[in-house]
Coordinates of C-alpha atoms (C1' of nucleotides) in Angstrom, one line a residue:
Chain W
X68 CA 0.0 0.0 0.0
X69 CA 0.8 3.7 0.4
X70 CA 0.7 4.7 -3.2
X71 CA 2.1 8.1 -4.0
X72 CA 3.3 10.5 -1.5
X73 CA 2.4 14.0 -1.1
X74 CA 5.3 16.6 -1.9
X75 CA 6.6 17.6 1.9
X76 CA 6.0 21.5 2.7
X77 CA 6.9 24.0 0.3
X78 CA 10.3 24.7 1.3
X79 CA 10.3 28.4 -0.4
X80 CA 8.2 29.6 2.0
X81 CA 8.3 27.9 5.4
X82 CA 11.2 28.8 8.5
X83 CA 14.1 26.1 9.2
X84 CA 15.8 25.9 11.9
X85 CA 15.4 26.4 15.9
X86 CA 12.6 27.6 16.9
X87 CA 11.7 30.9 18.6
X88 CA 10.0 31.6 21.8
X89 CA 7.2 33.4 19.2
X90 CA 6.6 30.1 17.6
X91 CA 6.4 28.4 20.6
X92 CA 3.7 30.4 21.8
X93 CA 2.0 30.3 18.8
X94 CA 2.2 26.5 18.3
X95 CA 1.4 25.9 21.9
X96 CA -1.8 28.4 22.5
X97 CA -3.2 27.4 18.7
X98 CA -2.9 23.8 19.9
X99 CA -4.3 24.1 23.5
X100 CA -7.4 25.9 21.4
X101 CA -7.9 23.6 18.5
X102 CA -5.9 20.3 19.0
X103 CA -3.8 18.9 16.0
X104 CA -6.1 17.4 13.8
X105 CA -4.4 18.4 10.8
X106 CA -0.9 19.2 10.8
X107 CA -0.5 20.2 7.5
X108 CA -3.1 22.9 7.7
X109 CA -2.1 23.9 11.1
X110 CA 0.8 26.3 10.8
X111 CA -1.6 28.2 8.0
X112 CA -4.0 28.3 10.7
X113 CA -1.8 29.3 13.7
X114 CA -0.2 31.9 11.8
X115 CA 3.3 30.1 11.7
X116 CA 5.7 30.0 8.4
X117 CA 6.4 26.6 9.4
X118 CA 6.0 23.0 7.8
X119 CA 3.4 20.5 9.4
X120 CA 5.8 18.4 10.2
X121 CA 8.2 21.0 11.4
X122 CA 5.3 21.7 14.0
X123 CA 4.7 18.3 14.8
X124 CA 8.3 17.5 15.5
X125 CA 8.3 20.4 17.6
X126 CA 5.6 19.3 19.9
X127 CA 6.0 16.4 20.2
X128 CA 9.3 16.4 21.1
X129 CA 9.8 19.6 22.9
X130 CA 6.0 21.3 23.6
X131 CA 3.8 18.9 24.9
X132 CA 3.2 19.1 28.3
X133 CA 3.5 15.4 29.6
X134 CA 6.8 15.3 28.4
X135 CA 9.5 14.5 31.5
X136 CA 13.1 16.4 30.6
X137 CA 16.4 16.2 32.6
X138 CA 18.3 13.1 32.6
X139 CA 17.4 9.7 31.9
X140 CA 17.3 8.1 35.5
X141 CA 19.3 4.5 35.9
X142 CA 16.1 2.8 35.7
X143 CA 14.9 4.5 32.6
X144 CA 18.5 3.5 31.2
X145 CA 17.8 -0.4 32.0
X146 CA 14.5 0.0 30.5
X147 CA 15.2 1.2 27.1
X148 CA 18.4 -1.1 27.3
X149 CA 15.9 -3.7 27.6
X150 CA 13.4 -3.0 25.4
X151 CA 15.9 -2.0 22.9
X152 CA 17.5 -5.6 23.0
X153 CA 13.8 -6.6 22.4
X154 CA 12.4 -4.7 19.8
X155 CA 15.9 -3.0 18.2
X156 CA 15.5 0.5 17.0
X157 CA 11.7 0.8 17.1
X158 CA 12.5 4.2 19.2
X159 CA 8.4 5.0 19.1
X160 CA 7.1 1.6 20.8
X161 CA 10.3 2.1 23.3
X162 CA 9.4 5.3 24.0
X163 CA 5.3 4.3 24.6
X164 CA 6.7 2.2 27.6
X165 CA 8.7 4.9 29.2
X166 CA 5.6 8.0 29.7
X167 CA 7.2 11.7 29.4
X168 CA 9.9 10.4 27.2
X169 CA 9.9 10.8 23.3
X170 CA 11.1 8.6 20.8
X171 CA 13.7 11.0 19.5
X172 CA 15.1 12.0 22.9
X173 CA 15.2 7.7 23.8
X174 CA 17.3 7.5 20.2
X175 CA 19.4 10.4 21.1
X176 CA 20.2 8.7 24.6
X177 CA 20.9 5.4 23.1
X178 CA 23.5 6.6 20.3
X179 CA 25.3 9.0 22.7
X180 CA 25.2 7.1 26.4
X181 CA 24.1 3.6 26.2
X182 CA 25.7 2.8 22.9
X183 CA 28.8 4.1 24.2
X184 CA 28.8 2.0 27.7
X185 CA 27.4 -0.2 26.6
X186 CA 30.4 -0.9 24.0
X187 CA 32.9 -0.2 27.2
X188 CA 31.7 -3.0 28.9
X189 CA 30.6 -5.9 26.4
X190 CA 33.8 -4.6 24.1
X191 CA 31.7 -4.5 21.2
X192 CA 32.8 -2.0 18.6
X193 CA 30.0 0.1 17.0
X194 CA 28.8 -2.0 14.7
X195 CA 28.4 -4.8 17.1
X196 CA 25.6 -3.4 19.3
X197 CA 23.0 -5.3 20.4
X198 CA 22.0 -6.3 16.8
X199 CA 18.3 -5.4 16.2
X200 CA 18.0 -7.9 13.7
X201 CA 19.1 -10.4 15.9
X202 CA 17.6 -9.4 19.0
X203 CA 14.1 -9.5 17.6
X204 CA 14.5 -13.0 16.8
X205 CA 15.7 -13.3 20.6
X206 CA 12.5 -12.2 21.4
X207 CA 11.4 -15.4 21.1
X208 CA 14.0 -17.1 23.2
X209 CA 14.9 -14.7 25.5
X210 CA 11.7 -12.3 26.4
X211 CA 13.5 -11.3 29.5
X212 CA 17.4 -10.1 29.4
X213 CA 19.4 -11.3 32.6
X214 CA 18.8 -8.8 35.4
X215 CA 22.1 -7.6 35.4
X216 CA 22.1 -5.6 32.3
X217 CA 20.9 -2.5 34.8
X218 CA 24.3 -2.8 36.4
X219 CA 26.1 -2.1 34.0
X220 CA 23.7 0.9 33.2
X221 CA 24.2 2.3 36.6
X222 CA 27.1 3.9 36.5
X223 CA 26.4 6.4 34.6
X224 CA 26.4 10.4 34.7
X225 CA 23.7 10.9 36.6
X226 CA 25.9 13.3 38.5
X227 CA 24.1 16.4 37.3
X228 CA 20.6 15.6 39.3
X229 CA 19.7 19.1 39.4
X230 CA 18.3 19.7 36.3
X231 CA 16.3 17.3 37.6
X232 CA 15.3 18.5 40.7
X233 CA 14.5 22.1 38.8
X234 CA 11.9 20.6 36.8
X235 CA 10.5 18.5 39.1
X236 CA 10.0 21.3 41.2
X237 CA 8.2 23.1 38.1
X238 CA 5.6 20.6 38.8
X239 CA 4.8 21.9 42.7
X240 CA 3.8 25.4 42.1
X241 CA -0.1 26.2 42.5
X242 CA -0.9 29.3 40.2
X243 CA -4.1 30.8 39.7
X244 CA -6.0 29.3 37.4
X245 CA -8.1 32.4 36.2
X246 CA -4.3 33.7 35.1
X247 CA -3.8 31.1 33.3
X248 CA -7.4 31.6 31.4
X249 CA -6.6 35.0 31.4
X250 CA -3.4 34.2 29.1
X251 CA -5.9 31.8 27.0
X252 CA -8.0 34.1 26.2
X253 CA -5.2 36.8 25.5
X254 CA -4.1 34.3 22.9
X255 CA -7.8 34.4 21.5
X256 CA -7.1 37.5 19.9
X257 CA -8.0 37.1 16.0
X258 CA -4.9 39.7 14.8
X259 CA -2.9 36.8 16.7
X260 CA -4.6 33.6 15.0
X261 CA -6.5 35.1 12.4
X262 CA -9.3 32.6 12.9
X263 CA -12.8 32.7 14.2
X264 CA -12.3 31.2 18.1
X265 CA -15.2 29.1 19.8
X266 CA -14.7 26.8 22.6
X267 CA -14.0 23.9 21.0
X268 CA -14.3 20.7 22.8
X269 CA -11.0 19.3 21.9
X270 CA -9.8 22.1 24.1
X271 CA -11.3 20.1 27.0
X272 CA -10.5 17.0 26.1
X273 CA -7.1 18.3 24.9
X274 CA -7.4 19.5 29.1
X275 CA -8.2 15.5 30.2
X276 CA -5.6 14.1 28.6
X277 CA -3.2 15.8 30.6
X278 CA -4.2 13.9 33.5
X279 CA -3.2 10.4 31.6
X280 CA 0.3 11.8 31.4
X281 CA 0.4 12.6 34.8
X282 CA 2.8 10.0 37.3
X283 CA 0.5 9.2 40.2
X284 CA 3.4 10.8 42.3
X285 CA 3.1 13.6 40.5
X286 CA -0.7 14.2 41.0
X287 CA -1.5 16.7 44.0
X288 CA -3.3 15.2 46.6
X289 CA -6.3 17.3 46.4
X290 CA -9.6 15.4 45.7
X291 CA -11.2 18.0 44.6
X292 CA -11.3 17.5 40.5
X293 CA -11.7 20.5 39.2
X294 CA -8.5 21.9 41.4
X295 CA -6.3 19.3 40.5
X296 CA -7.3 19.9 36.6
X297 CA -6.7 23.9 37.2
X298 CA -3.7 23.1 39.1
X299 CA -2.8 20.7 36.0
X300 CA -3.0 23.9 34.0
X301 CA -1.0 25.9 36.1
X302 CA 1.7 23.1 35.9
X303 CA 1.5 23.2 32.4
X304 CA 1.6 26.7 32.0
X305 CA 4.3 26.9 34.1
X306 CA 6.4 24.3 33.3
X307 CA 6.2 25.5 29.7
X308 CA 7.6 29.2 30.9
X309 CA 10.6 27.1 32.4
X310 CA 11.2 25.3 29.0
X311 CA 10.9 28.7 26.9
X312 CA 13.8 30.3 29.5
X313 CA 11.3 32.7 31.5
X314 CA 10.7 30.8 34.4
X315 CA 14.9 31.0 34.7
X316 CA 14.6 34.8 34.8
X317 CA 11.9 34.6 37.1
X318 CA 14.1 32.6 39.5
X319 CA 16.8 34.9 39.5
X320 CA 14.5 37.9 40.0
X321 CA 13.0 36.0 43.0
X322 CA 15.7 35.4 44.2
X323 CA 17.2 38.9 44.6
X324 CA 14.3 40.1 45.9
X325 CA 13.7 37.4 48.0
X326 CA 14.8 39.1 51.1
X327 CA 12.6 42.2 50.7
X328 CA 8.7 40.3 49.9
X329 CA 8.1 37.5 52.3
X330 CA 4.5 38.7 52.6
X331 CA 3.2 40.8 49.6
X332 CA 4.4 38.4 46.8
X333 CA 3.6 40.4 43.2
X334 CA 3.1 38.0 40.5
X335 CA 5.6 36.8 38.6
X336 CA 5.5 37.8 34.7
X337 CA 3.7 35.8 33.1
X338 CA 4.1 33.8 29.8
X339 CA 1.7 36.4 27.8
X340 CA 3.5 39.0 29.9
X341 CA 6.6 38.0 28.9
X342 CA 5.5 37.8 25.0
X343 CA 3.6 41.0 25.3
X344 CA 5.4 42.0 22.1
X345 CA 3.3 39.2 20.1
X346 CA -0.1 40.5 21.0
X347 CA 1.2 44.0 20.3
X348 CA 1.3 44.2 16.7
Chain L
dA279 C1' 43.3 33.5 26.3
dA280 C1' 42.6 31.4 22.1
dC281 C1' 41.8 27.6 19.5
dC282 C1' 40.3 22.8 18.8
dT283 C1' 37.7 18.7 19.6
dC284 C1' 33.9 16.3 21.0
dA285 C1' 29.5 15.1 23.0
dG286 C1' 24.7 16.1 23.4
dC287 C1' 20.6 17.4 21.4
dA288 C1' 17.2 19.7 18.4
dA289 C1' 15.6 19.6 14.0
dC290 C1' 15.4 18.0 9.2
dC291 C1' 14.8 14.5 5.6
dG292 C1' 12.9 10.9 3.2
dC293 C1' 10.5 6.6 3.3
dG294 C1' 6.6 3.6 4.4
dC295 C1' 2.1 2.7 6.3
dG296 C1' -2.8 3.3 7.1
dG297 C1' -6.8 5.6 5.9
dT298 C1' -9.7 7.8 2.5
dT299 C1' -11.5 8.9 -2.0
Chain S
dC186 C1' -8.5 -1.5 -6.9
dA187 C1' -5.6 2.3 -7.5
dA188 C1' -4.4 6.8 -6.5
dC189 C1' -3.9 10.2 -3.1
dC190 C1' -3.2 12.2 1.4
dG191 C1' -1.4 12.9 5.8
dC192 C1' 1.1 11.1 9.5
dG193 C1' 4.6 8.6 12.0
dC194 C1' 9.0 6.7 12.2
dG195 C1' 13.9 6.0 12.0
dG196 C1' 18.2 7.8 10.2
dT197 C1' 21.0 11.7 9.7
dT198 C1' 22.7 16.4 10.1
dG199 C1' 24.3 20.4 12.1
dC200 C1' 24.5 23.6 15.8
dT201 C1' 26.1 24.7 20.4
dG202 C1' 28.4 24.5 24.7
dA203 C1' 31.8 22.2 27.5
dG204 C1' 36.1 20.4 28.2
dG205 C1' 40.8 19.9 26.7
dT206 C1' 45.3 21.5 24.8

DNA sequence: AACCTCAGCAACCGCGCGGTT
DNA sequence: CAACCGCGCGGTTGCTGAGGT
């Protein structure tokens, strides 16, 4: 099957390269409004000289909310070492069994760390890596690698935990919700998007899916529903700020004026507050 | 201090698959 | 049934920062 195959973007018109905390924004607030049915139609509709798959790539890979960053912990390591002995270099289905991770991060860990120590210690040279091709066939034989393949995977540089820690702690903030609507409906603005907005249910159910993501030691222990969805917004908002570089400013600022407000605590700028210049044509 | 090398990672590219017309 | 379309996947590239000389 798969006859044919449609040309990829036009590549006269559409932006290469990193992307900018303007696209981000855009891509992010377009998506939180209307989902990703279409990604070929969506940077036309977001207002983005971008390619469809540029925009995918981009989200799915760096945007979306569930994703976990900072270093592969050891047992994430052993996992992917596993899997990878099971299934070779399907990156996707590894990267379905380890939740906030994405395929191209799990094959950019693999060729740079595990590759690599994994060579040091069977003395395999490159080539000689736990041979897909082989090791599907040992799928049959051999389901479950011997245990002590996470030794091996142990030592490694784990040493920089903080990065870590920073994000984690991304995840432990409670902000208000109505600011975070507030920047929604900022984003509403048709000059922005250039589209008619309604409420569109995918929003919502965009909204619910964010609590699959979510590790259950990750989840607030409120019962309440609707504050643990808000504060699930907050999070999101929040941790997004930290991966577009504001939350960083925001930390230094705090912490310099740390000493003086204990009590009276203005907020923070915010992540339209910070793109003001985006809604200011 | 300047230059070089290398590792890590984000992004791009092209192919193949599944669904639709 | 064939052609088309859009998406997902895996491989590869190239940029950037850190470490070494």
């Amino acid at each position: 099957m798969g006859k044919g195959r449609a040309p990829c973007c036009e590549t006269t018109k559409v932006k290469r390269g990193p992307w900018s905390e303007e696209e981000d924004l855009k891509l992010v607030s377009f998506i939180h409004k209307y989902g990703h049915e279409n990604w070929r139609s969506l940077p036309t509709q977001a207002g983005l000289l971008r390619c469809g798959k540029s925009c995918r790539l981009r989200w799915l890979n760096y945007l979306r909310p569930d994703i976990k960053r900072g270093n592969f912990t050891p047992e994430e390591e052993a996992t992917i070492y596993r899997l990878h002995q099971s299934l070779g270099n399907k990156w996707s289905k590894i990267a379905a069994k380890l939740p906030g991770r994405t395929d191209n991060e799990i094959k950019n860990v693999w060729h740079t760390n595990l590759k690599k120590r994994l060579r040091s210690s069977t003395g395999l040279n490159a080539g000689e890596e736990a041979s897909p091709k082989g090791s599907l066939n040992e799928v049959e034989t051999s389901p479950e690698p011997s245990p002590n393949v996470s030794i091996s995977l142990v030592g490694s540089n784990n040493s920089s935990k903080e990065d870590d820690v920073q994000k984690d702690q991304a995840f432990e903030f409670t902000e208000d919700y109505s600011e975070c609507m507030g920047m929604l409906q900022e984003v509403d603005k048709p000059e922005l998007l250039e589209i008619p907005f309604h409420l569109d249910p995918e929003v919502w159910s965009f909204m619910d899916d964010l609590d699959q993501f979510q590790q259950p030691e990750n989840s607030l222990t409120s019962g309440d529903p609707q504050e643990s969805e808000e504060d699930e917004v907050g999070k999101w908002f929040n941790h997004l700020e930290i991966e577009l570089g504001l939350e960083e400013n925001d930390n230094q600022e705090q912490e310099q004026k740390q000493g003086t407000r204990d009590e009276e605590e203005p907020s923070p700028p915010s992540l339209m507050e910070s793109f003001e210049f985006l809604l200011d044509p």
